[in-house]
Amino acid sequence: MTDIAAPRELRLRLPIAGSALLHAVAAAALLFARTTRPAPQPPTYAVTLVAAPPGERRIGVVQPPPAASTAPDAPAPIARETPDPSRMKALSKAKPARTPKTATPNTATSVRPSPAPIAGGGPVGGRGADVANVSIAGVQFPYPSYLTNVVRQIALRFRPTRADGLRAEVAFLIRRDGSVAGLRLQTRSGVYGFDTEALGAVDAAARAGAFGPLPQGFSDDVLPVIFSFDPRLIR
């Protein structure tokens, strides 16, 4: 009886062990699916337009300090001699000598040079369209000269009709060949005209091919950029 019961008990244990193994594999697969992380997204470079400081006043020469004005000394009065009456009569009887006329040379009219303008008196230089200070948030872009050109090209084409403290953010992608895709408003200003002008500045620069191809050493195929438009910071 013992020899017959042993194979029967073995046949009962094999299905139970197989079922337990299948459940363990299913639980492990479910746990692995939950712990799988999503694929990383490409970094986005947020660029804020910040204008260069106003130019210094450079017109003219340094104004010398004014000299203290002193009143000229009054000349001493000249004492007159009393004429002799007898001498006066002798001079009146004598024939006066004729004095020859001398030619008077023509004197050239002296032209007074106009004074040079005073240094520091010229107009203050305005804020240039080529923005020198670029604030980059997020991952540091390894080619700042490329971003500086992007900022300059957009600033040259951004001429808002309103500047009442409005601010808008425009997001777009620069492809490897310098073309632009995915142009959209990231943050609206609340004024339709201002938002349209911000989008138009990026679109005009992209149509002109002003950005140029991405740098050779940049490994990604696109450069995601977010521009912050603030008319108070650019001329």
Tab-separated table of C-alpha atoms in Angstrom:
chain	number	residue	atom	x	y	z
A	1	MET	CA	0.000	0.000	0.000
A	2	THR	CA	2.851	2.368	0.772
A	3	ASP	CA	4.397	1.907	-2.667
A	4	ILE	CA	1.060	2.664	-4.376
A	5	ALA	CA	0.282	5.774	-2.238
A	6	ALA	CA	3.667	7.395	-2.884
A	7	PRO	CA	3.195	7.974	-6.670
A	8	ARG	CA	-0.365	9.204	-6.046
A	9	GLU	CA	0.865	11.784	-3.490
A	10	LEU	CA	3.624	12.873	-5.909
A	11	ARG	CA	1.071	13.390	-8.688
A	12	LEU	CA	-1.001	15.636	-6.394
A	13	ARG	CA	1.970	17.804	-5.365
A	14	LEU	CA	3.192	18.548	-8.938
A	15	PRO	CA	0.112	20.598	-10.044
A	16	ILE	CA	0.133	22.511	-6.755
A	17	ALA	CA	3.830	23.431	-7.182
A	18	GLY	CA	3.293	24.487	-10.816
A	19	SER	CA	0.358	26.718	-9.871
A	20	ALA	CA	2.402	28.366	-7.107
A	21	LEU	CA	5.267	29.003	-9.550
A	22	LEU	CA	2.932	30.627	-12.075
A	23	HIS	CA	1.487	32.926	-9.408
A	24	ALA	CA	4.980	33.968	-8.314
A	25	VAL	CA	5.980	34.830	-11.912
A	26	ALA	CA	2.792	36.895	-12.423
A	27	ALA	CA	3.352	38.822	-9.170
A	28	ALA	CA	6.965	39.590	-10.126
A	29	ALA	CA	5.904	40.866	-13.587
A	30	LEU	CA	3.243	43.131	-12.045
A	31	LEU	CA	5.731	44.526	-9.522
A	32	PHE	CA	8.305	45.211	-12.287
A	33	ALA	CA	5.700	47.040	-14.424
A	34	ARG	CA	4.800	49.334	-11.542
A	35	THR	CA	8.406	50.252	-10.753
A	36	THR	CA	9.346	51.052	-14.394
A	37	ARG	CA	10.167	54.778	-14.693
A	38	PRO	CA	8.944	56.907	-17.672
A	39	ALA	CA	11.433	57.874	-20.344
A	40	PRO	CA	13.284	61.128	-19.514
A	41	GLN	CA	12.156	64.252	-21.414
A	42	PRO	CA	14.626	66.558	-23.170
A	43	PRO	CA	15.664	69.623	-21.130
A	44	THR	CA	14.003	72.974	-21.776
A	45	TYR	CA	16.023	76.192	-21.774
A	46	ALA	CA	14.092	79.199	-20.510
A	47	VAL	CA	15.567	82.451	-21.831
A	48	THR	CA	14.585	85.869	-20.481
A	49	LEU	CA	15.162	88.987	-22.574
A	50	VAL	CA	17.234	91.418	-20.517
A	51	ALA	CA	18.546	94.563	-22.216
A	52	ALA	CA	22.084	95.855	-22.007
A	53	PRO	CA	22.622	98.894	-19.724
A	54	PRO	CA	22.242	102.367	-21.288
A	55	GLY	CA	25.332	103.791	-22.963
A	56	GLU	CA	27.387	106.412	-21.209
A	57	ARG	CA	27.487	110.029	-22.252
A	58	ARG	CA	30.608	110.473	-24.391
A	59	ILE	CA	30.003	113.676	-26.397
A	60	GLY	CA	32.285	116.728	-25.913
A	61	VAL	CA	35.228	117.636	-23.739
A	62	VAL	CA	35.565	118.090	-20.019
A	63	GLN	CA	34.311	121.520	-18.937
A	64	PRO	CA	37.024	123.483	-17.099
A	65	PRO	CA	36.049	125.120	-13.816
A	66	PRO	CA	34.969	128.772	-14.291
A	67	ALA	CA	37.713	131.280	-13.403
A	68	ALA	CA	36.949	133.791	-10.674
A	69	SER	CA	36.120	137.151	-12.252
A	70	THR	CA	38.155	140.066	-10.824
A	71	ALA	CA	37.334	143.721	-11.463
A	72	PRO	CA	40.151	145.584	-13.347
A	73	ASP	CA	42.040	148.258	-11.461
A	74	ALA	CA	40.857	151.781	-12.290
A	75	PRO	CA	43.637	153.869	-13.960
A	76	ALA	CA	45.022	156.831	-12.036
A	77	PRO	CA	43.814	160.251	-13.308
A	78	ILE	CA	46.313	162.081	-15.567
A	79	ALA	CA	47.223	165.585	-14.390
A	80	ARG	CA	46.734	168.252	-17.062
A	81	GLU	CA	49.227	171.107	-17.512
A	82	THR	CA	47.970	174.685	-17.637
A	83	PRO	CA	48.691	176.101	-21.164
A	84	ASP	CA	50.797	179.260	-21.553
A	85	PRO	CA	48.773	182.070	-23.271
A	86	SER	CA	51.777	183.478	-25.163
A	87	ARG	CA	52.701	180.066	-26.543
A	88	MET	CA	49.156	179.470	-27.673
A	89	LYS	CA	49.219	182.691	-29.760
A	90	ALA	CA	52.491	181.698	-31.491
A	91	LEU	CA	51.088	178.299	-32.402
A	92	SER	CA	47.904	179.830	-33.815
A	93	LYS	CA	49.884	182.167	-36.164
A	94	ALA	CA	52.092	179.352	-37.495
A	95	LYS	CA	50.822	177.504	-40.575
A	96	PRO	CA	49.832	174.019	-39.726
A	97	ALA	CA	51.884	171.317	-41.395
A	98	ARG	CA	50.057	169.021	-43.779
A	99	THR	CA	50.220	165.438	-42.668
A	100	PRO	CA	50.231	162.759	-45.399
A	101	LYS	CA	47.447	160.212	-45.414
A	102	THR	CA	48.499	156.671	-44.727
A	103	ALA	CA	46.729	153.669	-46.243
A	104	THR	CA	44.751	151.701	-43.761
A	105	PRO	CA	45.103	147.913	-44.327
A	106	ASN	CA	41.941	145.903	-44.497
A	107	THR	CA	41.688	143.894	-41.308
A	108	ALA	CA	40.300	140.391	-41.710
A	109	THR	CA	37.201	139.699	-39.716
A	110	SER	CA	38.180	137.366	-36.909
A	111	VAL	CA	35.907	134.330	-36.621
A	112	ARG	CA	35.471	133.162	-33.069
A	113	PRO	CA	35.528	129.360	-32.890
A	114	SER	CA	32.446	127.795	-31.418
A	115	PRO	CA	33.114	126.144	-28.054
A	116	ALA	CA	33.227	122.364	-27.893
A	117	PRO	CA	30.245	120.665	-26.238
A	118	ILE	CA	30.583	119.874	-22.575
A	119	ALA	CA	31.439	116.308	-21.659
A	120	GLY	CA	28.503	114.517	-20.087
A	121	GLY	CA	26.057	116.926	-21.686
A	122	GLY	CA	25.072	114.646	-24.555
A	123	PRO	CA	22.016	112.394	-24.591
A	124	VAL	CA	22.011	109.156	-22.650
A	125	GLY	CA	22.528	106.112	-24.876
A	126	GLY	CA	19.418	104.021	-25.404
A	127	ARG	CA	19.056	100.314	-24.731
A	128	GLY	CA	20.330	98.353	-27.702
A	129	ALA	CA	18.370	95.767	-29.585
A	130	ASP	CA	21.168	93.228	-29.208
A	131	VAL	CA	20.569	92.010	-25.714
A	132	ALA	CA	23.827	91.369	-23.912
A	133	ASN	CA	22.546	89.862	-20.647
A	134	VAL	CA	20.823	86.506	-21.072
A	135	SER	CA	19.263	84.757	-18.079
A	136	ILE	CA	19.030	81.005	-18.674
A	137	ALA	CA	17.021	78.802	-16.328
A	138	GLY	CA	17.262	75.037	-16.124
A	139	VAL	CA	20.128	73.088	-17.666
A	140	GLN	CA	23.063	75.254	-18.735
A	141	PHE	CA	23.226	75.436	-22.533
A	142	PRO	CA	26.877	74.841	-23.510
A	143	TYR	CA	26.773	77.334	-26.408
A	144	PRO	CA	25.891	80.814	-25.049
A	145	SER	CA	26.874	82.562	-28.287
A	146	TYR	CA	24.133	80.682	-30.147
A	147	LEU	CA	21.524	81.706	-27.583
A	148	THR	CA	22.751	85.304	-27.706
A	149	ASN	CA	22.127	85.354	-31.455
A	150	VAL	CA	18.640	83.885	-30.959
A	151	VAL	CA	17.819	86.577	-28.411
A	152	ARG	CA	19.193	89.346	-30.648
A	153	GLN	CA	17.236	88.237	-33.699
A	154	ILE	CA	13.950	88.054	-31.786
A	155	ALA	CA	14.524	91.379	-30.012
A	156	LEU	CA	15.125	93.119	-33.353
A	157	ARG	CA	11.685	92.000	-34.519
A	158	PHE	CA	9.768	92.574	-31.281
A	159	ARG	CA	8.095	96.018	-31.393
A	160	PRO	CA	5.037	95.959	-29.120
A	161	THR	CA	2.424	98.685	-29.474
A	162	ARG	CA	1.598	98.464	-25.769
A	163	ALA	CA	4.034	98.372	-22.861
A	164	ASP	CA	1.774	98.521	-19.806
A	165	GLY	CA	3.784	96.052	-17.753
A	166	LEU	CA	2.655	93.131	-19.911
A	167	ARG	CA	4.564	89.872	-20.040
A	168	ALA	CA	4.173	86.746	-22.149
A	169	GLU	CA	6.114	83.509	-22.588
A	170	VAL	CA	6.513	81.785	-25.958
A	171	ALA	CA	7.714	78.178	-26.268
A	172	PHE	CA	9.169	76.692	-29.448
A	173	LEU	CA	11.630	74.083	-30.753
A	174	ILE	CA	14.709	74.823	-32.860
A	175	ARG	CA	15.528	71.909	-35.150
A	176	ARG	CA	18.990	70.796	-36.216
A	177	ASP	CA	18.796	72.849	-39.446
A	178	GLY	CA	17.689	76.015	-37.599
A	179	SER	CA	14.011	75.797	-38.498
A	180	VAL	CA	11.342	76.270	-35.823
A	181	ALA	CA	8.501	73.948	-34.846
A	182	GLY	CA	5.893	73.801	-32.096
A	183	LEU	CA	5.491	77.593	-31.749
A	184	ARG	CA	2.942	78.280	-29.005
A	185	LEU	CA	2.129	80.592	-26.114
A	186	GLN	CA	3.356	79.216	-22.803
A	187	THR	CA	1.980	82.098	-20.692
A	188	ARG	CA	-0.516	84.667	-21.988
A	189	SER	CA	-0.362	88.357	-21.103
A	190	GLY	CA	-4.114	88.824	-21.196
A	191	VAL	CA	-3.896	91.175	-24.205
A	192	TYR	CA	-4.427	89.551	-27.590
A	193	GLY	CA	-2.379	92.113	-29.506
A	194	PHE	CA	0.661	91.748	-27.262
A	195	ASP	CA	0.557	87.932	-27.447
A	196	THR	CA	0.280	88.094	-31.246
A	197	GLU	CA	3.291	90.423	-31.467
A	198	ALA	CA	5.360	88.091	-29.283
A	199	LEU	CA	4.491	85.107	-31.480
A	200	GLY	CA	5.125	87.176	-34.599
A	201	ALA	CA	8.635	88.144	-33.465
A	202	VAL	CA	9.684	84.495	-33.159
A	203	ASP	CA	7.927	83.530	-36.379
A	204	ALA	CA	9.562	86.374	-38.342
A	205	ALA	CA	13.031	85.398	-37.120
A	206	ALA	CA	12.363	81.739	-37.959
A	207	ARG	CA	11.118	82.552	-41.495
A	208	ALA	CA	14.243	84.627	-42.140
A	209	GLY	CA	16.468	81.732	-41.037
A	210	ALA	CA	18.106	84.087	-38.533
A	211	PHE	CA	18.781	81.449	-35.864
A	212	GLY	CA	21.026	79.256	-37.982
A	213	PRO	CA	21.709	75.518	-37.547
A	214	LEU	CA	22.339	74.134	-34.095
A	215	PRO	CA	25.999	73.884	-33.033
A	216	GLN	CA	27.911	70.874	-34.313
A	217	GLY	CA	28.753	69.624	-30.821
A	218	PHE	CA	25.138	69.731	-29.586
A	219	SER	CA	23.980	66.112	-29.418
A	220	ASP	CA	20.189	66.600	-29.342
A	221	ASP	CA	18.098	66.935	-32.492
A	222	VAL	CA	16.008	69.858	-31.154
A	223	LEU	CA	16.553	72.695	-28.725
A	224	PRO	CA	13.418	73.465	-26.651
A	225	VAL	CA	13.333	77.171	-25.695
A	226	ILE	CA	10.945	79.309	-23.632
A	227	PHE	CA	11.192	83.062	-24.208
A	228	SER	CA	9.898	85.614	-21.741
A	229	PHE	CA	8.853	88.867	-23.440
A	230	ASP	CA	8.920	91.983	-21.250
A	231	PRO	CA	8.934	95.344	-23.136
A	232	ARG	CA	10.284	97.152	-20.070
A	233	LEU	CA	13.607	95.359	-20.507
A	234	ILE	CA	14.202	96.086	-24.198
A	235	ARG	CA	14.038	99.265	-26.227
